[in-house]
Structure formats: structure tokens, C-alpha cells
């Protein structure tokens, strides 16, 4: 049986404690997978995927980002990154996770998996630390137009100034997520866009550490990150030899129903990335790891990793 454990470290903010969930195989470790979760969720939601990886020889670790999961120590910190440079504080924390686990597993391939907001973090990480990863999996990502990013950034900064950085971002939350159910004909909850699996959607709704409204400043910080990764000059700083696997549901509104994922894929190709793969699952929604066909998705990920590290 795989072994789960936790460790903690002080965030780059200097005041927050970051929790990291780890999973270790029984036998030989063939590789290591670092997981970056999405907005308004947490590392424990990846436990089943981590077990699957362990059963196939891969150790893994998933941190609870600032303002998320068990890294929340005060209610006021929920959905809040930092007073300043929040996006970069989260990236610094991901670097700490990388370096800590690299010391433990120095001689195995290192794979970065990022989902949703975590996909933006993963893409930022590939630019900032181009030689840290042997492969990367980008799940549920998007590629917004510069005009949309600029508009979102201006609005977020204005609301931070007007309402405060720690005010709940009700307006920004509605702008970001309000339309995501629109193409679902027979919707039952506000979160049906996550998955066709109604039980998994309900588990998300029932989880007090999921689906909350983040603070104004987190949306501002995330828009800064999205602007950063959307810049081709920045993207060109990635290690061109790093294999990258884009995966998403074809009915994922975050990725504009596949169009945004294809734009991100094209940008990676345009800046010279040599080994880029894209997989859009028909009828799949946002969380392919929690979809009705999740076992097939797991297997596809494993097959891709095995191909790239062999």
C-alpha cells in the first residue's frame, strides 16, 4: 500500500505555514510528480491520483497553496495569497517543495502536474525554473486574449483599492466563474461545469475547503500570473527540450471548450518547444481527474510519462 504523509515549511511570506501532502510507493521509486492544485480547492482532492501514481512506482507531493487547504491558519487567510507579490510567493513555495523533494529523490525523473490555476502556476514555474522539470502535464488550462487579461487586471486592481485586498471578491468571482454552467442543459448545481460525475460534484460542494469566494487580491495576483505566461518573450525562456502534455475536457469552459487549450498549445509550439502533445476528451468538463472516465485519463497520463522518461 502507498504511504501518505505530511510535512510543513514556512512560506516565502515569512508568516504562513505551508502543508505538503506526500505519497510514497512501497517499492522502487521510478520518478517523482509534483502537483499544483487549482483555485478554491486543496491537495487532499488528489489523493486517489497520487495512490495510482504510487502503485506504478511514482512518488508525489502536493502542497496546499497560500490561502488554501490545511495551509489556512486563520479564517481571514482563506483565499488570500499575500499582501504583496502573491503569485510569486506561491511560486517560491512551489520551488521549496521541488528542492525539498529533489533532495529526497535526486536521481529520478521529475514531472510537474498543474491543474486549472495550478496549470498557470506550472507554466510560470517552467519559465522561471526551466531546468527543474523533466516533463510537465498542463491540465484544465486556458489562454485568454491580452484584452481580456488587461480588463480583468484593471478591474481587480480597482476593487482591491476600493474594497481592500482581503475583501471577498464577489464581483470578480462572478466575472470569472458566472458563465461556466451556461452550456450545460440540465444543470443541478452551480458547479456542474466541473464534472459529469454528480457524486464528485457533490463532494466538492460539501467540502468546506472548496468552492469558496477568494479575496480580491488573489484575483489580482492570478491575473498578473496569467499576463506573465501569456507573454511570448517569457514563454520563450522555457527549456525547449521539456516534454509538455496539455490535457483537458473538450467541454471545459475554463479552456473555452478546447479553443483556449489549443491556443496555449500553439504558443508553446511557436516559441520552439520541441515535444508538445495535446489531448481533448470529448464531453469531458473541467476536472478530468474526477470525470466519469477518470481511469482512462489516469492511464493516458501514465502512458505519456512512461514514454517520456524511458
Coordinates of C-alpha atoms in Angstrom, one line a residue:
X1 CA 0.0 0.0 0.0
X2 CA 1.2 3.5 -0.8
X3 CA 2.3 5.6 2.3
X4 CA 0.8 9.1 2.8
X5 CA 2.4 11.6 5.0
X6 CA 2.6 15.4 5.5
X7 CA 5.4 17.9 6.1
X8 CA 5.3 21.7 6.7
X9 CA 7.5 24.6 6.0
X10 CA 7.4 28.4 6.4
X11 CA 6.1 30.1 3.3
X12 CA 8.2 32.7 1.4
X13 CA 5.8 35.2 3.0
X14 CA 7.7 34.5 6.3
X15 CA 4.5 34.3 8.3
X16 CA 2.4 31.4 6.8
X17 CA 2.9 27.7 7.2
X18 CA 2.6 25.6 4.1
X19 CA 1.3 22.0 4.3
X20 CA 2.6 19.4 1.8
X21 CA 0.9 16.0 1.3
X22 CA 3.2 13.3 0.1
X23 CA 2.7 9.8 -1.2
X24 CA 5.4 7.1 -1.4
X25 CA 5.3 3.7 -3.2
X26 CA 6.1 0.5 -1.4
X27 CA 9.0 -0.4 -3.7
X28 CA 11.4 1.3 -6.0
X29 CA 10.7 5.0 -6.9
X30 CA 10.8 5.4 -10.7
X31 CA 10.0 9.1 -10.8
X32 CA 8.5 12.0 -8.8
X33 CA 5.4 14.0 -9.6
X34 CA 4.8 17.5 -8.1
X35 CA 1.1 18.5 -8.1
X36 CA -0.2 22.1 -8.1
X37 CA -3.9 22.3 -7.4
X38 CA -6.4 24.8 -8.6
X39 CA -8.1 27.8 -7.0
X40 CA -10.5 27.2 -4.1
X41 CA -9.6 23.5 -3.7
X42 CA -6.7 21.6 -2.0
X43 CA -4.1 18.8 -2.1
X44 CA -6.3 16.1 -0.5
X45 CA -8.5 16.0 -3.6
X46 CA -5.6 14.5 -5.4
X47 CA -5.1 11.5 -3.0
X48 CA -6.6 8.9 -5.4
X49 CA -4.4 10.1 -8.3
X50 CA -1.4 10.1 -6.0
X51 CA -2.2 6.5 -5.0
X52 CA -2.4 5.5 -8.6
X53 CA 0.9 7.1 -9.3
X54 CA 2.4 5.2 -6.3
X55 CA 1.0 1.9 -7.5
X56 CA 3.0 2.5 -10.7
X57 CA 6.3 3.5 -9.0
X58 CA 6.0 7.3 -8.7
X59 CA 6.3 9.3 -5.5
X60 CA 4.4 12.5 -5.4
X61 CA 3.8 15.7 -3.4
X62 CA 1.0 18.3 -3.5
X63 CA 1.2 21.4 -1.4
X64 CA -1.8 23.4 -0.2
X65 CA -1.1 26.8 -1.7
X66 CA -1.3 30.0 0.4
X67 CA -4.9 30.6 1.5
X68 CA -5.9 27.0 0.7
X69 CA -6.5 23.7 2.4
X70 CA -4.5 23.0 5.6
X71 CA -2.3 26.0 4.9
X72 CA -5.2 28.2 6.1
X73 CA -4.5 29.0 9.8
X74 CA -6.9 32.0 10.1
X75 CA -10.3 32.3 8.5
X76 CA -9.2 35.7 7.1
X77 CA -6.4 33.9 5.2
X78 CA -8.8 31.8 3.2
X79 CA -8.5 32.6 -0.4
X80 CA -5.7 35.1 0.2
X81 CA -2.1 34.8 -1.1
X82 CA -0.1 37.7 0.4
X83 CA 0.0 41.4 1.0
X84 CA 2.4 41.9 -1.9
X85 CA 3.6 39.8 -4.9
X86 CA 1.2 36.9 -4.0
X87 CA 1.7 35.0 -7.3
X88 CA 5.4 35.0 -6.8
X89 CA 5.2 33.9 -3.2
X90 CA 3.2 30.8 -4.3
X91 CA 5.9 30.1 -7.0
X92 CA 8.6 30.5 -4.4
X93 CA 6.7 27.9 -2.2
X94 CA 6.5 25.5 -5.1
X95 CA 10.2 25.9 -5.5
X96 CA 10.7 24.9 -1.9
X97 CA 8.6 21.8 -2.4
X98 CA 10.7 21.0 -5.5
X99 CA 14.0 21.4 -3.8
X100 CA 12.9 19.5 -0.7
X101 CA 11.7 16.5 -2.7
X102 CA 14.7 16.7 -5.1
X103 CA 17.0 16.1 -2.1
X104 CA 15.0 13.0 -1.2
X105 CA 14.8 11.7 -4.8
X106 CA 17.9 13.2 -6.5
X107 CA 18.3 10.6 -9.3
X108 CA 14.8 10.1 -10.7
X109 CA 12.8 12.0 -13.4
X110 CA 10.9 15.0 -12.1
X111 CA 7.4 15.7 -13.5
X112 CA 5.3 18.8 -12.8
X113 CA 1.5 18.4 -12.9
X114 CA -0.6 21.6 -12.7
X115 CA -4.4 21.8 -12.8
X116 CA -6.5 24.9 -13.5
X117 CA -4.9 27.8 -11.6
X118 CA -2.2 25.2 -10.9
X119 CA -1.7 24.9 -14.7
X120 CA -0.9 28.7 -14.7
X121 CA 1.4 28.2 -11.8
X122 CA 3.1 25.2 -13.6
X123 CA 3.6 27.3 -16.7
X124 CA 5.0 30.2 -14.7
X125 CA 7.4 27.7 -13.0
X126 CA 8.5 26.3 -16.4
X127 CA 9.5 29.8 -17.3
X128 CA 11.2 30.8 -14.1
X129 CA 12.9 27.5 -13.4
X130 CA 13.4 26.0 -16.9
X131 CA 15.8 23.2 -15.8
X132 CA 13.9 21.9 -12.8
X133 CA 11.5 19.6 -14.6
X134 CA 12.0 16.6 -16.9
X135 CA 8.4 16.8 -18.1
X136 CA 5.2 18.8 -17.4
X137 CA 1.5 18.0 -17.6
X138 CA -0.8 21.0 -18.0
X139 CA -4.4 20.2 -17.0
X140 CA -7.5 22.3 -17.5
X141 CA -5.6 25.4 -18.7
X142 CA -6.6 28.5 -20.7
X143 CA -5.2 31.1 -22.9
X144 CA -7.0 34.4 -22.6
X145 CA -6.7 37.3 -25.0
X146 CA -4.5 40.2 -23.9
X147 CA -7.5 42.5 -24.0
X148 CA -9.4 40.2 -21.6
X149 CA -6.4 39.9 -19.3
X150 CA -5.9 43.7 -19.2
X151 CA -9.6 44.3 -18.5
X152 CA -9.6 41.7 -15.7
X153 CA -6.4 43.1 -14.2
X154 CA -7.7 46.7 -14.2
X155 CA -11.0 45.6 -12.6
X156 CA -9.2 43.5 -9.9
X157 CA -6.8 46.3 -9.0
X158 CA -9.7 48.8 -8.8
X159 CA -11.6 46.5 -6.4
X160 CA -8.6 45.9 -4.3
X161 CA -8.2 49.7 -4.0
X162 CA -11.9 50.3 -3.3
X163 CA -12.8 47.4 -1.1
X164 CA -9.5 46.2 0.2
X165 CA -7.2 43.3 -0.6
X166 CA -8.8 41.0 2.0
X167 CA -12.4 41.7 1.0
X168 CA -14.3 38.8 -0.6
X169 CA -14.1 39.1 -4.3
X170 CA -17.8 38.6 -5.0
X171 CA -17.8 40.7 -8.2
X172 CA -14.6 39.1 -9.5
X173 CA -15.8 35.6 -8.6
X174 CA -19.0 36.2 -10.7
X175 CA -17.0 37.6 -13.6
X176 CA -14.6 34.7 -13.5
X177 CA -17.0 31.8 -13.0
X178 CA -20.5 33.1 -13.5
X179 CA -20.9 31.8 -17.1
X180 CA -19.3 28.4 -16.7
X181 CA -22.6 26.5 -16.4
X182 CA -24.2 28.2 -19.5
X183 CA -23.7 25.3 -22.0
X184 CA -24.9 22.6 -19.6
X185 CA -28.5 21.8 -20.5
X186 CA -29.7 20.0 -17.4
X187 CA -27.7 21.6 -14.6
X188 CA -28.4 20.9 -10.9
X189 CA -25.8 22.9 -9.1
X190 CA -23.6 25.9 -9.6
X191 CA -20.6 23.6 -10.1
X192 CA -21.8 21.1 -12.7
X193 CA -19.2 22.5 -15.1
X194 CA -16.5 20.7 -13.0
X195 CA -17.5 17.1 -14.0
X196 CA -20.3 14.9 -15.4
X197 CA -19.9 12.8 -12.2
X198 CA -22.6 14.1 -9.9
X199 CA -21.2 12.4 -6.8
X200 CA -17.8 14.1 -7.3
X201 CA -19.5 17.5 -7.9
X202 CA -21.5 17.0 -4.6
X203 CA -18.3 16.1 -2.7
X204 CA -16.8 19.4 -3.9
X205 CA -19.9 21.3 -2.8
X206 CA -19.9 19.6 0.6
X207 CA -16.2 20.3 1.2
X208 CA -15.8 23.5 3.3
X209 CA -12.3 23.9 1.7
X210 CA -13.7 24.0 -1.8
X211 CA -15.7 26.4 -3.9
X212 CA -15.3 29.4 -1.6
X213 CA -15.0 33.0 -2.9
X214 CA -11.4 34.2 -2.9
X215 CA -10.2 37.6 -1.8
X216 CA -9.9 40.5 -4.3
X217 CA -6.1 40.4 -4.1
X218 CA -5.9 36.8 -5.1
X219 CA -7.7 37.5 -8.4
X220 CA -5.4 40.5 -8.9
X221 CA -2.4 38.2 -8.3
X222 CA -3.7 35.5 -10.6
X223 CA -4.3 38.0 -13.4
X224 CA -0.6 39.0 -13.0
X225 CA 0.4 35.4 -13.4
X226 CA -1.9 34.9 -16.5
X227 CA -0.4 38.0 -18.1
X228 CA 3.1 36.7 -17.4
X229 CA 2.6 33.3 -19.0
X230 CA 0.7 34.8 -22.0
X231 CA 3.8 36.9 -23.0
X232 CA 5.7 35.0 -25.7
X233 CA 9.0 36.5 -24.7
X234 CA 8.5 35.0 -21.2
X235 CA 7.3 31.7 -22.7
X236 CA 10.4 31.5 -24.9
X237 CA 12.5 31.2 -21.7
X238 CA 11.2 27.6 -21.1
X239 CA 13.6 24.7 -21.7
X240 CA 12.7 23.8 -25.2
X241 CA 13.5 20.1 -24.6
X242 CA 11.0 19.7 -21.8
X243 CA 8.1 17.4 -23.0
X244 CA 4.7 19.0 -22.3
X245 CA 1.3 17.3 -22.3
X246 CA -1.8 19.5 -22.5
X247 CA -4.9 17.7 -21.3
X248 CA -8.4 19.0 -20.9
X249 CA -12.1 18.2 -21.4
X250 CA -13.5 19.4 -24.7
X251 CA -16.5 20.8 -22.7
X252 CA -14.3 22.7 -20.2
X253 CA -15.4 26.3 -20.0
X254 CA -12.1 27.4 -18.4
X255 CA -10.3 26.4 -21.6
X256 CA -13.1 27.9 -23.8
X257 CA -14.3 24.5 -24.7
X258 CA -10.9 23.5 -26.1
X259 CA -10.1 26.7 -28.0
X260 CA -8.1 28.2 -25.2
X261 CA -6.1 24.9 -24.7
X262 CA -5.3 24.8 -28.4
X263 CA -4.1 28.4 -28.3
X264 CA -1.8 27.6 -25.4
X265 CA -0.6 24.5 -27.2
X266 CA 0.1 26.6 -30.3
X267 CA 2.0 29.3 -28.3
X268 CA 4.3 26.6 -26.9
X269 CA 5.0 25.3 -30.4
X270 CA 5.5 28.8 -31.7
X271 CA 8.2 29.6 -29.1
X272 CA 10.1 26.5 -30.1
X273 CA 9.1 23.8 -27.6
X274 CA 10.1 20.5 -29.3
X275 CA 7.8 18.0 -27.7
X276 CA 4.2 19.2 -27.1
X277 CA 1.2 16.9 -27.0
X278 CA -2.5 17.9 -26.7
X279 CA -5.4 15.7 -25.7
X280 CA -9.0 17.0 -25.5
X281 CA -11.5 14.4 -24.1
X282 CA -14.9 14.5 -25.9
X283 CA -17.7 15.6 -23.5
X284 CA -15.2 16.0 -20.6
X285 CA -15.6 19.0 -18.3
X286 CA -13.0 20.8 -16.2
X287 CA -11.7 18.2 -13.8
X288 CA -10.6 15.3 -15.9
X289 CA -9.1 13.5 -12.8
X290 CA -12.7 13.5 -11.4
X291 CA -14.6 12.7 -14.6
X292 CA -16.7 9.7 -15.3
X293 CA -13.8 8.3 -17.4
X294 CA -11.1 9.2 -14.9
X295 CA -9.5 5.7 -15.0
X296 CA -8.8 6.2 -18.7
X297 CA -7.4 9.6 -18.0
X298 CA -5.1 8.2 -15.3
X299 CA -3.8 5.6 -17.7
X300 CA -3.2 8.1 -20.5
X301 CA -1.2 10.2 -18.2
X302 CA 0.9 7.2 -17.0
X303 CA 1.4 6.1 -20.6
X304 CA 2.7 9.5 -21.6
X305 CA 5.0 9.8 -18.6
X306 CA 6.4 6.3 -19.2
X307 CA 7.1 7.2 -22.9
X308 CA 8.9 10.4 -21.9
X309 CA 11.1 9.1 -19.1
X310 CA 12.0 5.8 -20.8

